[in-house]
mmCIF file of N, CA and C in Angstrom:
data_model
loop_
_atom_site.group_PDB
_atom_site.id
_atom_site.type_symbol
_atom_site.label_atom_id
_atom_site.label_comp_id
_atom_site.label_asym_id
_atom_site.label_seq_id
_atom_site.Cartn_x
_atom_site.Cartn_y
_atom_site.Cartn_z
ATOM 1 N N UNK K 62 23.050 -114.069 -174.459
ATOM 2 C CA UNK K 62 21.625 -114.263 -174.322
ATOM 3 C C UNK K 62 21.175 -113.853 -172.919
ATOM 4 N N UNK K 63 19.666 -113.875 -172.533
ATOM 5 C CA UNK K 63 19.494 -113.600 -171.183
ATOM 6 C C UNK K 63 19.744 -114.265 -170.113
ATOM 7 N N UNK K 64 19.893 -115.319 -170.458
ATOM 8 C CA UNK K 64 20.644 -116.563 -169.273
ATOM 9 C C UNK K 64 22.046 -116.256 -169.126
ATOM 10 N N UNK K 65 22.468 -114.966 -169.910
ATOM 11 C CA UNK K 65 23.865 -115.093 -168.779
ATOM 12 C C UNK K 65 23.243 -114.004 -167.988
ATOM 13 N N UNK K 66 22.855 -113.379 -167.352
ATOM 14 C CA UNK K 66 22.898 -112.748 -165.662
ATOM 15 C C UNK K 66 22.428 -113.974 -165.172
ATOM 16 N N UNK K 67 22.200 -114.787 -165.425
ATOM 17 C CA UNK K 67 22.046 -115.444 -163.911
ATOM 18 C C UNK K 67 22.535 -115.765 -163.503
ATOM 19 N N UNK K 68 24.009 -115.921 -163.044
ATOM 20 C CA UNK K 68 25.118 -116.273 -162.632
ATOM 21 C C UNK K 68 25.196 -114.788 -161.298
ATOM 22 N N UNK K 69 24.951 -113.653 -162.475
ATOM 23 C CA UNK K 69 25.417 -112.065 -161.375
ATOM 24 C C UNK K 69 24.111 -112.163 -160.507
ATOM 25 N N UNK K 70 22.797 -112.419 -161.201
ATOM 26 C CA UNK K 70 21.730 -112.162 -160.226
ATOM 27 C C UNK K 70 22.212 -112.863 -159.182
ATOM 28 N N UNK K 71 22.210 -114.227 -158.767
ATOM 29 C CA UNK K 71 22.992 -115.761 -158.216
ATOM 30 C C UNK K 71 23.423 -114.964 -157.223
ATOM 31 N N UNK K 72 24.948 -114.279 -157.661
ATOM 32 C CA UNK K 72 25.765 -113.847 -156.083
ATOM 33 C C UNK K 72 25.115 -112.912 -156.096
ATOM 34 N N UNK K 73 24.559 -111.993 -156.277
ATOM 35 C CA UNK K 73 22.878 -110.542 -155.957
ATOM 36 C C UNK K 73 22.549 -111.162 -155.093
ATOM 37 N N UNK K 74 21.722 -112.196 -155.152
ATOM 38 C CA UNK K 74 21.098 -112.876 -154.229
ATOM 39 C C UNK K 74 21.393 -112.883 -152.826
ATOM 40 N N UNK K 75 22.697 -113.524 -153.316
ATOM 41 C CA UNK K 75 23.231 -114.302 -151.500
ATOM 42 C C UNK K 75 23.832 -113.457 -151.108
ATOM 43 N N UNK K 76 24.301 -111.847 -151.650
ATOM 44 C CA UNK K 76 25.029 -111.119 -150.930
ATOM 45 C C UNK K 76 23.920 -110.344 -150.150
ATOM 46 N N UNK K 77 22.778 -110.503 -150.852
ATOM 47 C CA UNK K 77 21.380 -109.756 -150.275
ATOM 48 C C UNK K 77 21.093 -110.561 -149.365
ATOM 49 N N UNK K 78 20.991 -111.401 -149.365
ATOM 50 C CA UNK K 78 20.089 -111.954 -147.837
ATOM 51 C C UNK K 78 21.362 -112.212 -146.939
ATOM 52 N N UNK K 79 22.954 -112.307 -147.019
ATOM 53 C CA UNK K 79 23.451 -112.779 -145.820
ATOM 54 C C UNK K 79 23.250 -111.812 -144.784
ATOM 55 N N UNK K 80 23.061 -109.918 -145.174
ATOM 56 C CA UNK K 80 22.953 -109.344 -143.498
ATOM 57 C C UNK K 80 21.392 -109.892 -142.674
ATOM 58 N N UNK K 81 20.437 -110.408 -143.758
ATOM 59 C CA UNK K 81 19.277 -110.857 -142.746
ATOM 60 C C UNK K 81 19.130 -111.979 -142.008
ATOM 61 N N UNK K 82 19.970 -112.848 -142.769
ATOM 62 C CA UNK K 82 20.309 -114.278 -142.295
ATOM 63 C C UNK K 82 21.213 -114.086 -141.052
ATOM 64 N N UNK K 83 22.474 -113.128 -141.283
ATOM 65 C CA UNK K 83 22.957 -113.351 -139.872
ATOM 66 C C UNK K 83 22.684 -112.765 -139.231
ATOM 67 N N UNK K 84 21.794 -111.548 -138.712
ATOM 68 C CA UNK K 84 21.322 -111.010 -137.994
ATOM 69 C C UNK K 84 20.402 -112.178 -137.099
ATOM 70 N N UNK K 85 19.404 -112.970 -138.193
ATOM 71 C CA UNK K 85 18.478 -114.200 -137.313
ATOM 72 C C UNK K 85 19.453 -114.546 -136.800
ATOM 73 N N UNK K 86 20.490 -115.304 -137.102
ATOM 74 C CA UNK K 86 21.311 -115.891 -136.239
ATOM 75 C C UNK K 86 22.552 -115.752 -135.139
ATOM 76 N N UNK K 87 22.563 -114.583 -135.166
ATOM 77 C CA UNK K 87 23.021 -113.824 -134.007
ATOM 78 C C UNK K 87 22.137 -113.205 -132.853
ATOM 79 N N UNK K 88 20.923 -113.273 -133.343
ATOM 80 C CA UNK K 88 19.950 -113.022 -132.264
ATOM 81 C C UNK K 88 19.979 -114.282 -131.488
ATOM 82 N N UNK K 89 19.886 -115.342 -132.425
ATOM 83 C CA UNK K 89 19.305 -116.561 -131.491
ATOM 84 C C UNK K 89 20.601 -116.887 -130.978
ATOM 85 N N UNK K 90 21.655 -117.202 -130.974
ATOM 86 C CA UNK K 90 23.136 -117.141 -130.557
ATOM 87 C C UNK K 90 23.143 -115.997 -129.308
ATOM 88 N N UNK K 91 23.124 -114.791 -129.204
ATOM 89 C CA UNK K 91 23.222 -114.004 -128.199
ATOM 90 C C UNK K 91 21.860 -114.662 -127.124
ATOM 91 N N UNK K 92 20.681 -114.449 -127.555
ATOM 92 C CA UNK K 92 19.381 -114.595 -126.726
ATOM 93 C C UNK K 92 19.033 -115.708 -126.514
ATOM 94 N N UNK K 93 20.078 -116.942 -125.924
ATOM 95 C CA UNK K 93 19.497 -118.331 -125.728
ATOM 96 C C UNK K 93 18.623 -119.123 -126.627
ATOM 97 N N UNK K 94 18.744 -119.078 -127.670
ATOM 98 C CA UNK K 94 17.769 -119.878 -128.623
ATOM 99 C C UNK K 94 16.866 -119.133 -128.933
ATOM 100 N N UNK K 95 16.321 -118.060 -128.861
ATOM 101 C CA UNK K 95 15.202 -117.650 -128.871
ATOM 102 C C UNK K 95 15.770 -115.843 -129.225
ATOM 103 N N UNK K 96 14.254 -115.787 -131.124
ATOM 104 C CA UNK K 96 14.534 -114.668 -131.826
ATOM 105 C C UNK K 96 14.662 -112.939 -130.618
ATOM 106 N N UNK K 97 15.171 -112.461 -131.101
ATOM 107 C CA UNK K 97 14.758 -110.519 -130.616
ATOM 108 C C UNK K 97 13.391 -110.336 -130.790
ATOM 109 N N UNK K 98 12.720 -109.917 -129.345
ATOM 110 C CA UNK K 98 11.198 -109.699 -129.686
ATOM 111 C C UNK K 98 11.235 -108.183 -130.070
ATOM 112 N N UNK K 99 10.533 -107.701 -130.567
ATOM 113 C CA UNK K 99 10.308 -106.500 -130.953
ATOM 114 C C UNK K 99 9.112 -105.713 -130.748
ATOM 115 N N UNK K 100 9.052 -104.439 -130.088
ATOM 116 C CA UNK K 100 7.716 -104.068 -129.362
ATOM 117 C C UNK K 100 7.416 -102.768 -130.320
ATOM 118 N N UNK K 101 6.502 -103.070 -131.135
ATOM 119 C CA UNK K 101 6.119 -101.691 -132.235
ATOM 120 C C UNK K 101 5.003 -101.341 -131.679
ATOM 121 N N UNK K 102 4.476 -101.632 -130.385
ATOM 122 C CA UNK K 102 2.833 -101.270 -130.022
ATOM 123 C C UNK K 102 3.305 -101.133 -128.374
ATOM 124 N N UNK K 103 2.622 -99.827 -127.589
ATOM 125 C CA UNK K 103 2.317 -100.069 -126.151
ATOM 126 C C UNK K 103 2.494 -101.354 -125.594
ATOM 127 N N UNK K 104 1.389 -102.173 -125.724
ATOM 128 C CA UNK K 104 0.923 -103.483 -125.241
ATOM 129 C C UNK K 104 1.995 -104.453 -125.380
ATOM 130 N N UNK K 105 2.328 -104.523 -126.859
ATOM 131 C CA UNK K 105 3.771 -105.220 -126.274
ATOM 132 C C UNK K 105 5.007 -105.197 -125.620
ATOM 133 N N UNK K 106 5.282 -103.542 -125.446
ATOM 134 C CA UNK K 106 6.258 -103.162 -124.654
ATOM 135 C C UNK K 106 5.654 -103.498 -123.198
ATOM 136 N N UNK K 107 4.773 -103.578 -122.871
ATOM 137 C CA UNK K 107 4.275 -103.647 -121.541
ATOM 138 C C UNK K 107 4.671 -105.128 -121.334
ATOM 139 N N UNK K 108 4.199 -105.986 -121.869
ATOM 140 C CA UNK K 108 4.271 -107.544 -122.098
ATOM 141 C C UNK K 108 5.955 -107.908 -122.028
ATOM 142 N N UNK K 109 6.671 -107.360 -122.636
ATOM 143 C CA UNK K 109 8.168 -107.532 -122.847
ATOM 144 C C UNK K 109 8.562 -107.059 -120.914
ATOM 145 N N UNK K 110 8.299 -106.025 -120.294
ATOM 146 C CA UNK K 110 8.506 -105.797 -119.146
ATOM 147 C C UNK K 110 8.198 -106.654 -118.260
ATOM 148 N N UNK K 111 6.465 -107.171 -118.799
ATOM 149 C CA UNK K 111 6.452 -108.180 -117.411
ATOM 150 C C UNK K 111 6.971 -109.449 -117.610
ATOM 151 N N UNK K 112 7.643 -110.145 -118.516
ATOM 152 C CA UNK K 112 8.621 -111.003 -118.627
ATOM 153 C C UNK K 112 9.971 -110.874 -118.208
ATOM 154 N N UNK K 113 9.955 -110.024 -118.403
ATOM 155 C CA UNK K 113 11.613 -109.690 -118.073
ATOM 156 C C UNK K 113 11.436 -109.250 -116.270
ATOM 157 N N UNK K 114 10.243 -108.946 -115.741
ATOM 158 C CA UNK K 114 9.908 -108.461 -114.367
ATOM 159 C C UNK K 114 9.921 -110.231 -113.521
ATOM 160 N N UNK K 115 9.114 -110.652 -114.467
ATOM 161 C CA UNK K 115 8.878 -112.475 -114.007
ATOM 162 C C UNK K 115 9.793 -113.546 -114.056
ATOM 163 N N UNK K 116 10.901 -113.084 -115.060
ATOM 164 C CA UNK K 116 11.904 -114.215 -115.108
ATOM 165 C C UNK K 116 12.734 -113.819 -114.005
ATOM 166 N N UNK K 117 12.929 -113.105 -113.427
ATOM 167 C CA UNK K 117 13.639 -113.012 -111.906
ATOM 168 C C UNK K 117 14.925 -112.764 -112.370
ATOM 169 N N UNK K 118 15.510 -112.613 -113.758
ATOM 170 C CA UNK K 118 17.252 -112.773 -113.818
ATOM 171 C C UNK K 118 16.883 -110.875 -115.024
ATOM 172 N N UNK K 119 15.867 -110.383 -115.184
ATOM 173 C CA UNK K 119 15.963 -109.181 -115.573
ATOM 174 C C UNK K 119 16.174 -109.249 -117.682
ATOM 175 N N UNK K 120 15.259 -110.610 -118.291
ATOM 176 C CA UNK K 120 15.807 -110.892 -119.243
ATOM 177 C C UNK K 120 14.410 -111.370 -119.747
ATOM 178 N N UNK K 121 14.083 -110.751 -120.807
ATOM 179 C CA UNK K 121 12.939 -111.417 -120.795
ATOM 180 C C UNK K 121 12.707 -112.657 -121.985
ATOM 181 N N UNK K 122 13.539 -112.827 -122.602
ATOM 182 C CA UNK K 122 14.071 -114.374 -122.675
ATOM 183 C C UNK K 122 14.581 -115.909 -122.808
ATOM 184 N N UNK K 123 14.229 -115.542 -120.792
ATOM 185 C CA UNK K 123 14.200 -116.490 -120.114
ATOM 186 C C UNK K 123 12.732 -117.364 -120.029
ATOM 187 N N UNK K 124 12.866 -118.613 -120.325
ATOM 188 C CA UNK K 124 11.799 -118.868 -120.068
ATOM 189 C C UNK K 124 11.549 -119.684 -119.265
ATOM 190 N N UNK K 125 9.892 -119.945 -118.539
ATOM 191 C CA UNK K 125 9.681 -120.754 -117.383
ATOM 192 C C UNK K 125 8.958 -121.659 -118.014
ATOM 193 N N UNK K 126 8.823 -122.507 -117.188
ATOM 194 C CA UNK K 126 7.878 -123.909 -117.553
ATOM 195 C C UNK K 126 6.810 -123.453 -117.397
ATOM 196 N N UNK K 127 6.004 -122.632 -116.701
ATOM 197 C CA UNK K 127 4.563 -122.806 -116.603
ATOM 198 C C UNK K 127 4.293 -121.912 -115.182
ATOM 199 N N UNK K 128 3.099 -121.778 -114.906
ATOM 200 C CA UNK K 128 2.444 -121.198 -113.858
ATOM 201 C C UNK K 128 3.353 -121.478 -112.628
ATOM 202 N N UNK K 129 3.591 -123.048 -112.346
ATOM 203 C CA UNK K 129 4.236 -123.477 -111.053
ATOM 204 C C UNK K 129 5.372 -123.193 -110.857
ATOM 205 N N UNK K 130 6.420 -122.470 -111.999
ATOM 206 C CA UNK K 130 7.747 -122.032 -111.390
ATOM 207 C C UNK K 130 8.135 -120.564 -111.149
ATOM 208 N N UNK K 131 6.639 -119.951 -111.530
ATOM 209 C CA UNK K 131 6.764 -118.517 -111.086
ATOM 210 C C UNK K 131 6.622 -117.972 -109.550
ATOM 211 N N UNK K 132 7.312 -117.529 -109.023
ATOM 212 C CA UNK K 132 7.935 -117.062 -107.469
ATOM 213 C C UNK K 132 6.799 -116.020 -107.486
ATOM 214 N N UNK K 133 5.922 -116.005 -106.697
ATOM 215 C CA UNK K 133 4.877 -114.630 -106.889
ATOM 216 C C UNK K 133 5.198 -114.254 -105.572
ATOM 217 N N UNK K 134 6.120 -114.473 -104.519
ATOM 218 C CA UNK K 134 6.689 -113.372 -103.642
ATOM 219 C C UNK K 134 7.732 -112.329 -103.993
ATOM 220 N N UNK K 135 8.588 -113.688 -104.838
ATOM 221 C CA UNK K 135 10.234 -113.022 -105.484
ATOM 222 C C UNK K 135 9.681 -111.491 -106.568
ATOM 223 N N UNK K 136 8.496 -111.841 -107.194
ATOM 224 C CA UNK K 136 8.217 -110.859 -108.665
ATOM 225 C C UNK K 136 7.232 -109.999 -108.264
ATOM 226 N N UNK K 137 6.549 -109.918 -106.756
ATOM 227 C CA UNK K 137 6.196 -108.895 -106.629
ATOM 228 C C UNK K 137 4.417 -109.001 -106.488
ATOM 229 N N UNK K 138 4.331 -110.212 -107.376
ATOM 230 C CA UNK K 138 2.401 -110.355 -107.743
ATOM 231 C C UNK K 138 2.456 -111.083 -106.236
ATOM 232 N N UNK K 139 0.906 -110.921 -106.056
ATOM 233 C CA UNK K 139 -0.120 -111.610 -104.938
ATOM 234 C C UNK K 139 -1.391 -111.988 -105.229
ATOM 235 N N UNK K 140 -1.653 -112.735 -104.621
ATOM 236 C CA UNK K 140 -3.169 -113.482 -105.275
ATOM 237 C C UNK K 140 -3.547 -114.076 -103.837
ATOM 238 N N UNK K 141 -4.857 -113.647 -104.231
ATOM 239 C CA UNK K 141 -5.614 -114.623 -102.822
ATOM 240 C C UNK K 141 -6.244 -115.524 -103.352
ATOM 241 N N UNK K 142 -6.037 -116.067 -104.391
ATOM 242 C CA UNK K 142 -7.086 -117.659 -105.132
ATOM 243 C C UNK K 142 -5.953 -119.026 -104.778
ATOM 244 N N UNK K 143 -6.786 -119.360 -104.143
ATOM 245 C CA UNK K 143 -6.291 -120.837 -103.475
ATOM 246 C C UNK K 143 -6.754 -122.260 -104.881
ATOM 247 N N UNK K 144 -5.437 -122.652 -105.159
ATOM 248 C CA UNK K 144 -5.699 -123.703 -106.031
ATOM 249 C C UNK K 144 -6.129 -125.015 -105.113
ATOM 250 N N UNK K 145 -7.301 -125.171 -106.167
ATOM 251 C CA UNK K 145 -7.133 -126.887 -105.087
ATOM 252 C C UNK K 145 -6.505 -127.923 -105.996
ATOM 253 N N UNK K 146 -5.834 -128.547 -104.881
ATOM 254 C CA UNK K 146 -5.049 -129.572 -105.877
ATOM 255 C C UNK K 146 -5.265 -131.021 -106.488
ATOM 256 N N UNK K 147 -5.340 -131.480 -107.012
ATOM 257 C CA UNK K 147 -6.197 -132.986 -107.494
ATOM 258 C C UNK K 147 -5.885 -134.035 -106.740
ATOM 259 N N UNK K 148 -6.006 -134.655 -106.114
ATOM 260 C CA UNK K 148 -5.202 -135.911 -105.404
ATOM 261 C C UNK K 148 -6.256 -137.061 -105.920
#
């Protein structure tokens, strides 16, 4: 009857998705937790550079906490806007 392939579809299946499955998981295994970005546009290749320009270790990543742990002598940027700070 037609209920027997489903047993062959079954291993079809899982032999089909294990190269996508381990690929996710060899990305995140090689790249610190975090997927392969992928740059199909200008703008994101640009974006992928200045991360990898900002994380200071040449990786883009790496990630920072926030505005306050970026080195803007070490990476090159300058700014003349003075934060004021809340006290």
């Amino acid at each position: 009857m037609w209920y027997e392939i489903l047993p062959g579809m079954a291993v079809m299946g899982v032999c089909l998705s294990i190269p996508g499955l381990s690929t996710l998981y060899m990305h995140r295994w090689c790249n610190g937790g975090k997927e392969k970005r992928i740059a199909r546009y200008p703008f994101q290749w640009t974006l992928m550079e200045r991360d990898r320009r900002i994380s200071g270790v040449n990786k883009y990543y790496v990630s920072k906490a926030g505005q306050e742990s970026v080195d803007l002598e070490k990476s090159g940027l300058k700014t003349s806007l003075k934060i004021k700070s809340s006290s």
